[in-house]
CSV table of C-alpha atoms in Angstrom, one decimal:
chain,number,residue,atom,x,y,z
A,1,MET,CA,0.0,0.0,0.0
A,2,ARG,CA,1.3,3.4,-0.9
A,3,VAL,CA,-0.1,6.5,1.0
A,4,LEU,CA,0.4,10.2,0.2
A,5,LEU,CA,0.1,12.4,3.3
A,6,ILE,CA,-0.5,16.2,2.8
A,7,ASP,CA,-0.5,18.6,5.7
A,8,ASP,CA,1.0,22.1,6.0
A,9,GLU,CA,2.5,21.2,9.4
A,10,GLU,CA,5.8,19.7,8.3
A,11,GLU,CA,6.8,18.1,11.6
A,12,LEU,CA,3.4,16.4,11.9
A,13,VAL,CA,3.3,15.0,8.4
A,14,SER,CA,6.9,13.8,8.3
A,15,THR,CA,6.5,12.1,11.7
A,16,LEU,CA,3.3,10.5,10.5
A,17,ALA,CA,5.0,9.2,7.4
A,18,GLU,CA,7.8,7.7,9.6
A,19,ARG,CA,5.3,6.0,11.9
A,20,LEU,CA,3.4,4.5,9.0
A,21,CYS,CA,6.6,3.2,7.4
A,22,ILE,CA,7.5,1.5,10.7
A,23,ARG,CA,4.2,-0.3,10.4
A,24,GLY,CA,5.0,-1.5,6.8
A,25,ILE,CA,3.0,1.2,5.0
A,26,GLU,CA,4.9,3.0,2.2
A,27,ALA,CA,4.2,6.7,2.9
A,28,GLU,CA,5.4,9.9,1.2
A,29,TRP,CA,4.5,13.4,2.3
A,30,ALA,CA,4.1,17.0,1.1
A,31,CYS,CA,3.3,20.2,2.8
A,32,ASP,CA,1.4,21.9,0.1
A,33,VAL,CA,-0.7,21.3,-3.0
A,34,ARG,CA,2.0,21.7,-5.6
A,35,GLY,CA,4.3,19.2,-3.8
A,36,ALA,CA,1.3,16.7,-3.4
A,37,ILE,CA,0.5,16.9,-7.1
A,38,SER,CA,4.1,16.6,-8.1
A,39,LEU,CA,4.5,13.4,-5.9
A,40,ALA,CA,1.3,11.9,-7.3
A,41,ASP,CA,2.5,12.6,-10.8
A,42,GLU,CA,5.7,10.7,-10.1
A,43,MET,CA,4.3,7.6,-8.4
A,44,LEU,CA,1.0,5.8,-8.0
A,45,PHE,CA,-0.7,6.2,-4.6
A,46,ASP,CA,-3.6,4.1,-3.3
A,47,ILE,CA,-4.8,6.5,-0.6
A,48,ALA,CA,-4.3,10.3,0.1
A,49,VAL,CA,-4.6,11.5,3.6
A,50,ILE,CA,-5.3,15.2,3.4
A,51,ASP,CA,-5.5,18.0,5.9
A,52,VAL,CA,-8.8,19.9,5.4
A,53,LYS,CA,-7.5,23.4,6.1
A,54,MET,CA,-4.3,24.4,4.4
A,55,PRO,CA,-3.1,27.8,3.0
A,56,GLY,CA,-4.4,28.5,-0.5
A,57,THR,CA,-6.2,25.4,-1.5
A,58,SER,CA,-8.5,23.4,0.9
A,59,GLY,CA,-8.2,19.6,1.3
A,60,PHE,CA,-11.5,19.2,-0.5
A,61,GLU,CA,-10.3,21.2,-3.5
A,62,LEU,CA,-7.1,19.1,-3.5
A,63,LYS,CA,-9.2,15.9,-3.4
A,64,ASN,CA,-11.1,17.1,-6.5
A,65,ILE,CA,-7.8,17.7,-8.3
A,66,LEU,CA,-6.3,14.4,-7.4
A,67,GLN,CA,-9.5,12.5,-8.1
A,68,THR,CA,-9.7,13.9,-11.6
A,69,LYS,CA,-6.2,12.7,-12.4
A,70,PHE,CA,-6.2,9.5,-10.4
A,71,LYS,CA,-9.6,7.8,-10.5
A,72,ASN,CA,-8.8,5.0,-8.2
A,73,MET,CA,-7.3,7.0,-5.4
A,74,LYS,CA,-9.1,6.9,-2.1
A,75,PHE,CA,-9.2,9.6,0.6
A,76,VAL,CA,-9.0,10.2,4.3
A,77,PHE,CA,-9.4,13.8,5.7
A,78,LEU,CA,-7.7,15.2,8.8
A,79,THR,CA,-8.5,18.3,10.7
A,80,GLY,CA,-7.1,20.2,13.7
A,81,HIS,CA,-10.4,22.0,13.8
A,82,GLY,CA,-12.9,19.6,15.4
A,83,SER,CA,-15.9,21.8,14.8
A,84,GLU,CA,-19.3,20.3,14.0
A,85,ASP,CA,-19.3,22.4,10.8
A,86,ASP,CA,-16.1,20.8,9.5
A,87,TYR,CA,-17.3,17.3,10.4
A,88,GLU,CA,-20.6,17.8,8.6
A,89,LYS,CA,-18.9,19.2,5.5
A,90,GLY,CA,-16.5,16.2,5.5
A,91,MET,CA,-19.0,13.5,6.2
A,92,ILE,CA,-22.1,14.8,4.5
A,93,GLU,CA,-21.4,17.4,1.8
A,94,ALA,CA,-18.2,15.9,0.5
A,95,GLY,CA,-19.5,12.4,1.0
A,96,GLU,CA,-16.4,11.3,2.9
A,97,LYS,CA,-16.5,8.3,5.2
A,98,TYR,CA,-13.2,8.8,6.9
A,99,TYR,CA,-12.6,12.0,8.7
A,100,LEU,CA,-10.1,12.1,11.6
A,101,ILE,CA,-9.5,14.9,14.2
A,102,LYS,CA,-5.9,15.7,15.3
A,103,PRO,CA,-4.1,14.6,17.2
A,104,ILE,CA,-4.3,11.4,15.3
A,105,ASN,CA,-4.4,7.9,16.8
A,106,ILE,CA,-1.9,6.0,14.6
A,107,ASN,CA,-3.6,2.7,15.2
A,108,GLU,CA,-7.0,4.1,14.1
A,109,LEU,CA,-5.4,5.6,11.0
A,110,VAL,CA,-3.6,2.3,10.1
A,111,ASN,CA,-6.9,0.4,10.5
A,112,ILE,CA,-8.7,2.9,8.2
A,113,LEU,CA,-5.9,2.7,5.6
A,114,GLN,CA,-6.1,-1.1,5.6
A,115,GLU,CA,-9.9,-1.0,5.3
A,116,LEU,CA,-9.8,1.4,2.4
A,117,TYR,CA,-7.0,-0.5,0.6
A,118,ASN,CA,-8.9,-3.8,0.9
A,119,GLU,CA,-12.2,-2.3,-0.4
């Protein structure tokens, strides 16, 4: 399984990639939309884990860009803003099943990634 992590908090996203790699999940990371698209153009990813609120382009907008280019890619959203509005947008408006609030429980994320990969 190959996972693309996108979050504007470099320390968080690099550490998360490390922790996934320790668990046998191949993970690459980017801190912005441009970096994410560049990585996705270079290698095939099964799943993208995207922060909802980033400078410039939202996580939902990035999902639309990636989904247009990579039809089989699946998505998980993260937020540090656990408001009811964000949750509703992620779960209802965007039709997303997986929406995690930071700080992330690594075991929960791994379980979700495995579930998505096996769908």
